[in-house]
Amino acid sequence: GAVVSQHPSWVICKSGTSVKIECRSLDFQATTMFWYRQFPKQSLMLMATSNEGSKATYEQGVEKDKFLINHASLTLSTLTVTSAHPEDSSFYICSARAPRDSTASPLHFGNGTRLTVT
Amino acid sequence: SQQGEEDPQALSIQEGENATMNCSYKTSINNLQWYRQNSGRGLVHLILIRSNEREKHSGRLRVTLDTSKKSSSLLITASRAADTASYFCATTLFQAGTALIFGKGTTLSVSS
C-alpha cells in the first residue's frame, strides 16, 4: 500500500533556530500533500496544502513566512519552521493522496514529527 | 477549522465489551472517514462511508451515517486491549479542497 515517510520523528531545537521536516511518499507520486499540526490531547488542525510545483495554500491563521512549505518533487514535501519559539512545540503530521486516488479517498499519513523548542 | 465533534471525549471499557463513538459535523459532506491514532504516531485509516451510504462494516467495525442529523457512529465490537487508541472522524467537504477536516477525537482505553 501507499507509504508516507516523515523525518525526523522527533527534534529538539533552541528558540530562534529553524527546523526542517521532510515528508516523502515512498511508493507513489503525490501531487498534493497536507500538513497538519496536533497539540497534546487535541485533534489535527490542517495547516496547509502543498502542491507539487506551485505555492502552498495555507489555512487561515497559519503564517506562511513562519511555516515554509516546499514541494519540489512528486515524492517530497518539506515544512520548515523558521525562527522557532516554544509555542511552536507540537506534533506535525504530513499526509498524501496518490494521484490515482479520487479526492474522496483516504489519506496516507506519515508517523509525525514531535518538535520541542527550548 | 474543525468540522466534527466526537463524543465521548474519553471512553474506558473492559476487553470484550463494545465501544461506541459518535461524531457530528456541521456542513454537507462528500464522505466521512474514521481514523485511529496510537499515542505519538500517525493516523491509520479505518473505514470510509460515502454520503449516500447508511451503514458499513469492516471486521469488528461498524459505521453508520445519518446525513439528516449530520452524525456518524463507530462501533467496535468485542474490544481488545490493542484497540486502545484515539479515534477521529474526518470529512471531505463538497465545497472545500481535498484535505480532510478532523473532529476532536475520542480516546478509547480498553483494559484487560
mmCIF file of C-alpha atoms in Angstrom:
data_model
loop_
_atom_site.group_PDB
_atom_site.id
_atom_site.type_symbol
_atom_site.label_atom_id
_atom_site.label_comp_id
_atom_site.label_asym_id
_atom_site.label_seq_id
_atom_site.Cartn_x
_atom_site.Cartn_y
_atom_site.Cartn_z
ATOM 1 C CA GLY A 1 0.000 0.000 0.000
ATOM 2 C CA ALA A 2 0.932 3.649 -0.142
ATOM 3 C CA VAL A 3 3.599 4.579 2.395
ATOM 4 C CA VAL A 4 4.420 8.051 3.629
ATOM 5 C CA SER A 5 7.678 8.530 5.474
ATOM 6 C CA GLN A 6 8.291 11.507 7.718
ATOM 7 C CA HIS A 7 11.650 12.561 9.104
ATOM 8 C CA PRO A 8 12.758 13.257 11.737
ATOM 9 C CA SER A 9 10.394 11.549 14.139
ATOM 10 C CA TRP A 10 11.402 13.924 16.887
ATOM 11 C CA VAL A 11 13.582 17.004 17.155
ATOM 12 C CA ILE A 12 14.620 19.361 19.906
ATOM 13 C CA CYS A 13 15.848 22.791 18.933
ATOM 14 C CA LYS A 14 16.679 26.062 20.591
ATOM 15 C CA SER A 15 14.442 29.074 20.339
ATOM 16 C CA GLY A 16 15.256 31.174 17.296
ATOM 17 C CA THR A 17 16.572 28.346 15.154
ATOM 18 C CA SER A 18 14.877 26.776 12.139
ATOM 19 C CA VAL A 19 13.832 23.184 11.748
ATOM 20 C CA LYS A 20 13.081 21.300 8.536
ATOM 21 C CA ILE A 21 10.708 18.357 8.450
ATOM 22 C CA GLU A 22 10.608 16.065 5.430
ATOM 23 C CA CYS A 23 7.661 14.137 4.115
ATOM 24 C CA ARG A 24 8.221 11.533 1.422
ATOM 25 C CA SER A 25 5.860 9.315 -0.481
ATOM 26 C CA LEU A 26 7.845 6.114 -0.853
ATOM 27 C CA ASP A 27 5.950 4.065 -3.386
ATOM 28 C CA PHE A 28 3.737 6.569 -5.132
ATOM 29 C CA GLN A 29 3.833 10.046 -6.545
ATOM 30 C CA ALA A 30 1.945 12.642 -4.569
ATOM 31 C CA THR A 31 0.938 15.793 -6.385
ATOM 32 C CA THR A 32 -0.685 17.018 -3.194
ATOM 33 C CA MET A 33 0.447 16.687 0.390
ATOM 34 C CA PHE A 34 -1.187 18.053 3.501
ATOM 35 C CA TRP A 35 0.465 19.300 6.668
ATOM 36 C CA TYR A 36 -1.318 19.054 9.983
ATOM 37 C CA ARG A 37 -0.451 20.192 13.471
ATOM 38 C CA GLN A 38 -1.574 18.488 16.649
ATOM 39 C CA PHE A 39 -1.262 19.782 20.196
ATOM 40 C CA PRO A 40 -1.324 17.313 23.107
ATOM 41 C CA LYS A 41 -4.686 15.624 23.577
ATOM 42 C CA GLN A 42 -6.169 17.634 20.735
ATOM 43 C CA SER A 43 -7.216 16.966 17.191
ATOM 44 C CA LEU A 44 -5.351 17.549 13.962
ATOM 45 C CA MET A 45 -5.557 21.038 12.544
ATOM 46 C CA LEU A 46 -4.883 21.496 8.850
ATOM 47 C CA MET A 47 -2.041 23.944 8.334
ATOM 48 C CA ALA A 48 -1.551 23.940 4.601
ATOM 49 C CA THR A 49 -1.977 22.103 1.347
ATOM 50 C CA SER A 50 1.250 21.525 -0.528
ATOM 51 C CA ASN A 51 1.053 21.263 -4.307
ATOM 52 C CA GLU A 52 3.960 19.991 -6.365
ATOM 53 C CA GLY A 53 5.475 22.763 -8.438
ATOM 54 C CA SER A 54 3.351 25.557 -7.037
ATOM 55 C CA LYS A 55 2.889 27.577 -3.889
ATOM 56 C CA ALA A 56 1.288 26.021 -0.859
ATOM 57 C CA THR A 57 -2.178 27.028 0.218
ATOM 58 C CA TYR A 58 -2.250 27.999 3.868
ATOM 59 C CA GLU A 59 -5.197 27.818 6.212
ATOM 60 C CA GLN A 60 -6.426 30.942 7.895
ATOM 61 C CA GLY A 61 -4.271 31.884 10.833
ATOM 62 C CA VAL A 62 -1.191 29.964 9.692
ATOM 63 C CA GLU A 63 1.772 32.230 8.997
ATOM 64 C CA LYS A 64 3.243 31.314 5.630
ATOM 65 C CA ASP A 65 6.507 33.100 6.372
ATOM 66 C CA LYS A 66 6.950 31.112 9.550
ATOM 67 C CA PHE A 67 5.954 27.727 8.196
ATOM 68 C CA LEU A 68 7.691 27.437 4.842
ATOM 69 C CA ILE A 69 6.483 24.627 2.632
ATOM 70 C CA ASN A 70 8.340 23.393 -0.415
ATOM 71 C CA HIS A 71 7.014 20.643 -2.658
ATOM 72 C CA ALA A 72 9.766 20.473 -5.247
ATOM 73 C CA SER A 73 9.167 16.923 -6.439
ATOM 74 C CA LEU A 74 6.352 14.421 -6.664
ATOM 75 C CA THR A 75 7.722 12.471 -3.720
ATOM 76 C CA LEU A 76 8.952 15.121 -1.311
ATOM 77 C CA SER A 77 7.417 17.983 0.594
ATOM 78 C CA THR A 78 9.245 19.849 3.322
ATOM 79 C CA LEU A 79 7.974 22.006 6.157
ATOM 80 C CA THR A 80 10.449 24.440 7.676
ATOM 81 C CA VAL A 81 9.577 26.053 10.966
ATOM 82 C CA THR A 82 11.555 29.272 10.909
ATOM 83 C CA SER A 83 12.725 31.128 13.996
ATOM 84 C CA ALA A 84 11.057 28.554 16.192
ATOM 85 C CA HIS A 85 9.636 29.534 19.551
ATOM 86 C CA PRO A 86 8.424 27.366 22.443
ATOM 87 C CA GLU A 87 4.810 27.870 21.359
ATOM 88 C CA ASP A 88 5.672 26.124 18.090
ATOM 89 C CA SER A 89 6.309 22.939 20.036
ATOM 90 C CA SER A 90 3.816 20.465 18.676
ATOM 91 C CA PHE A 91 3.311 17.263 16.716
ATOM 92 C CA TYR A 92 3.464 17.859 12.972
ATOM 93 C CA ILE A 93 1.991 15.257 10.642
ATOM 94 C CA CYS A 94 2.052 15.104 6.869
ATOM 95 C CA SER A 95 -0.259 13.154 4.638
ATOM 96 C CA ALA A 96 -0.673 12.482 0.967
ATOM 97 C CA ARG A 97 -3.071 11.099 -1.555
ATOM 98 C CA ALA A 98 -1.876 9.149 -4.569
ATOM 99 C CA PRO A 99 -2.758 10.782 -7.900
ATOM 100 C CA ARG A 100 -4.750 7.772 -8.988
ATOM 101 C CA ASP A 101 -6.981 8.077 -5.923
ATOM 102 C CA SER A 102 -10.094 10.179 -6.092
ATOM 103 C CA THR A 103 -10.322 13.300 -4.000
ATOM 104 C CA ALA A 104 -12.710 11.412 -1.754
ATOM 105 C CA SER A 105 -10.274 8.617 -0.953
ATOM 106 C CA PRO A 106 -8.414 8.170 2.359
ATOM 107 C CA LEU A 107 -5.184 9.955 3.092
ATOM 108 C CA HIS A 108 -1.934 8.187 3.847
ATOM 109 C CA PHE A 109 -0.175 9.602 6.891
ATOM 110 C CA GLY A 110 3.411 9.837 7.999
ATOM 111 C CA ASN A 111 4.260 8.916 11.577
ATOM 112 C CA GLY A 112 4.616 12.525 12.600
ATOM 113 C CA THR A 113 7.403 14.707 13.972
ATOM 114 C CA ARG A 114 7.482 15.751 17.605
ATOM 115 C CA LEU A 115 9.042 19.231 17.750
ATOM 116 C CA THR A 116 10.196 20.617 21.073
ATOM 117 C CA VAL A 117 11.543 24.145 21.150
ATOM 118 C CA THR A 118 13.507 25.043 24.262
ATOM 119 C CA SER B 1 -11.156 24.847 11.188
ATOM 120 C CA GLN B 2 -12.900 21.999 12.985
ATOM 121 C CA GLN B 3 -15.737 20.150 11.388
ATOM 122 C CA GLY B 4 -16.554 17.211 13.600
ATOM 123 C CA GLU B 5 -17.322 16.832 17.241
ATOM 124 C CA GLU B 6 -16.851 13.418 18.758
ATOM 125 C CA ASP B 7 -18.382 12.143 21.917
ATOM 126 C CA PRO B 8 -17.495 10.877 24.324
ATOM 127 C CA GLN B 9 -14.118 12.560 24.587
ATOM 128 C CA ALA B 10 -12.847 9.588 26.573
ATOM 129 C CA LEU B 11 -14.133 6.062 26.961
ATOM 130 C CA SER B 12 -12.863 3.301 29.241
ATOM 131 C CA ILE B 13 -14.102 -0.254 28.848
ATOM 132 C CA GLN B 14 -13.134 -3.836 29.573
ATOM 133 C CA GLU B 15 -11.887 -6.270 26.978
ATOM 134 C CA GLY B 16 -14.742 -7.997 25.229
ATOM 135 C CA GLU B 17 -17.124 -5.078 25.593
ATOM 136 C CA ASN B 18 -18.322 -2.975 22.687
ATOM 137 C CA ALA B 19 -17.224 0.609 22.229
ATOM 138 C CA THR B 20 -19.393 3.208 20.528
ATOM 139 C CA MET B 21 -18.117 6.596 19.466
ATOM 140 C CA ASN B 22 -20.209 9.319 17.901
ATOM 141 C CA CYS B 23 -19.320 12.118 15.560
ATOM 142 C CA SER B 24 -21.346 15.133 14.497
ATOM 143 C CA TYR B 25 -20.464 17.521 11.734
ATOM 144 C CA LYS B 26 -21.680 20.853 10.517
ATOM 145 C CA THR B 27 -21.798 21.097 6.743
ATOM 146 C CA SER B 28 -22.603 18.925 3.759
ATOM 147 C CA ILE B 29 -20.052 16.222 3.139
ATOM 148 C CA ASN B 30 -18.801 14.052 0.328
ATOM 149 C CA ASN B 31 -17.883 11.226 2.663
ATOM 150 C CA LEU B 32 -16.946 10.576 6.266
ATOM 151 C CA GLN B 33 -13.909 8.625 7.353
ATOM 152 C CA TRP B 34 -12.719 7.198 10.640
ATOM 153 C CA TYR B 35 -9.070 7.094 11.612
ATOM 154 C CA ARG B 36 -7.165 5.622 14.510
ATOM 155 C CA GLN B 37 -4.105 7.125 16.155
ATOM 156 C CA ASN B 38 -1.872 5.319 18.587
ATOM 157 C CA SER B 39 -0.154 7.619 21.048
ATOM 158 C CA GLY B 40 2.511 9.751 19.389
ATOM 159 C CA ARG B 41 2.030 8.191 15.989
ATOM 160 C CA GLY B 42 0.468 8.990 12.659
ATOM 161 C CA LEU B 43 -3.063 8.114 11.682
ATOM 162 C CA VAL B 44 -4.318 4.903 10.194
ATOM 163 C CA HIS B 45 -7.407 4.843 8.029
ATOM 164 C CA LEU B 46 -10.114 2.514 9.319
ATOM 165 C CA ILE B 47 -13.183 2.911 7.191
ATOM 166 C CA LEU B 48 -14.863 5.297 4.748
ATOM 167 C CA ILE B 49 -18.594 5.767 4.325
ATOM 168 C CA ARG B 50 -19.986 7.779 1.449
ATOM 169 C CA SER B 51 -22.736 10.324 1.860
ATOM 170 C CA ASN B 52 -25.222 8.050 0.074
ATOM 171 C CA GLU B 53 -24.497 5.100 2.364
ATOM 172 C CA ARG B 54 -26.111 4.486 5.724
ATOM 173 C CA GLU B 55 -24.073 1.658 7.190
ATOM 174 C CA LYS B 56 -20.802 -0.078 6.538
ATOM 175 C CA HIS B 57 -18.939 -2.967 8.123
ATOM 176 C CA SER B 58 -15.290 -3.919 8.220
ATOM 177 C CA GLY B 59 -14.291 -6.779 10.505
ATOM 178 C CA ARG B 60 -15.175 -5.735 14.062
ATOM 179 C CA LEU B 61 -16.004 -2.197 12.931
ATOM 180 C CA ARG B 62 -19.449 -0.929 12.102
ATOM 181 C CA VAL B 63 -20.020 2.622 10.935
ATOM 182 C CA THR B 64 -23.334 4.364 10.465
ATOM 183 C CA LEU B 65 -24.069 7.680 8.822
ATOM 184 C CA ASP B 66 -27.166 9.823 9.235
ATOM 185 C CA THR B 67 -26.881 12.785 6.897
ATOM 186 C CA SER B 68 -30.192 14.241 8.086
ATOM 187 C CA LYS B 69 -28.745 14.530 11.584
ATOM 188 C CA LYS B 70 -25.218 15.170 10.341
ATOM 189 C CA SER B 71 -23.876 12.424 12.553
ATOM 190 C CA SER B 72 -21.966 9.177 12.384
ATOM 191 C CA SER B 73 -21.119 6.448 14.831
ATOM 192 C CA LEU B 74 -18.275 3.968 15.033
ATOM 193 C CA LEU B 75 -18.885 0.716 16.846
ATOM 194 C CA ILE B 76 -16.017 -1.558 17.771
ATOM 195 C CA THR B 77 -17.281 -4.958 18.848
ATOM 196 C CA ALA B 78 -15.522 -7.392 21.187
ATOM 197 C CA SER B 79 -12.848 -4.850 22.002
ATOM 198 C CA ARG B 80 -9.265 -5.819 22.732
ATOM 199 C CA ALA B 81 -6.509 -4.104 24.696
ATOM 200 C CA ALA B 82 -4.823 -3.430 21.347
ATOM 201 C CA ASP B 83 -7.787 -1.235 20.364
ATOM 202 C CA THR B 84 -6.594 1.340 22.908
ATOM 203 C CA ALA B 85 -6.020 4.495 20.852
ATOM 204 C CA SER B 86 -7.600 7.768 19.828
ATOM 205 C CA TYR B 87 -10.267 7.645 17.152
ATOM 206 C CA PHE B 88 -11.098 10.547 14.869
ATOM 207 C CA CYS B 89 -13.804 11.128 12.359
ATOM 208 C CA ALA B 90 -12.865 13.188 9.333
ATOM 209 C CA THR B 91 -14.837 14.650 6.494
ATOM 210 C CA THR B 92 -14.238 15.790 2.970
ATOM 211 C CA LEU B 93 -16.336 18.819 2.260
ATOM 212 C CA PHE B 94 -18.114 19.331 -1.031
ATOM 213 C CA GLN B 95 -17.194 22.953 -1.343
ATOM 214 C CA ALA B 96 -13.684 22.805 0.054
ATOM 215 C CA GLY B 97 -10.471 21.316 -1.229
ATOM 216 C CA THR B 98 -9.441 17.734 -0.887
ATOM 217 C CA ALA B 99 -7.980 17.932 2.602
ATOM 218 C CA LEU B 100 -9.618 16.105 5.470
ATOM 219 C CA ILE B 101 -11.113 18.059 8.331
ATOM 220 C CA PHE B 102 -10.876 16.181 11.610
ATOM 221 C CA GLY B 103 -13.113 16.011 14.632
ATOM 222 C CA LYS B 104 -11.827 16.343 18.174
ATOM 223 C CA GLY B 105 -11.481 12.622 18.713
ATOM 224 C CA THR B 106 -12.384 10.014 21.284
ATOM 225 C CA THR B 107 -9.696 8.432 23.429
ATOM 226 C CA LEU B 108 -10.521 4.768 23.982
ATOM 227 C CA SER B 109 -8.904 2.772 26.742
ATOM 228 C CA VAL B 110 -9.504 -0.975 26.819
ATOM 229 C CA SER B 111 -8.302 -2.776 29.891
ATOM 230 C CA SER B 112 -7.669 -6.482 30.096
#
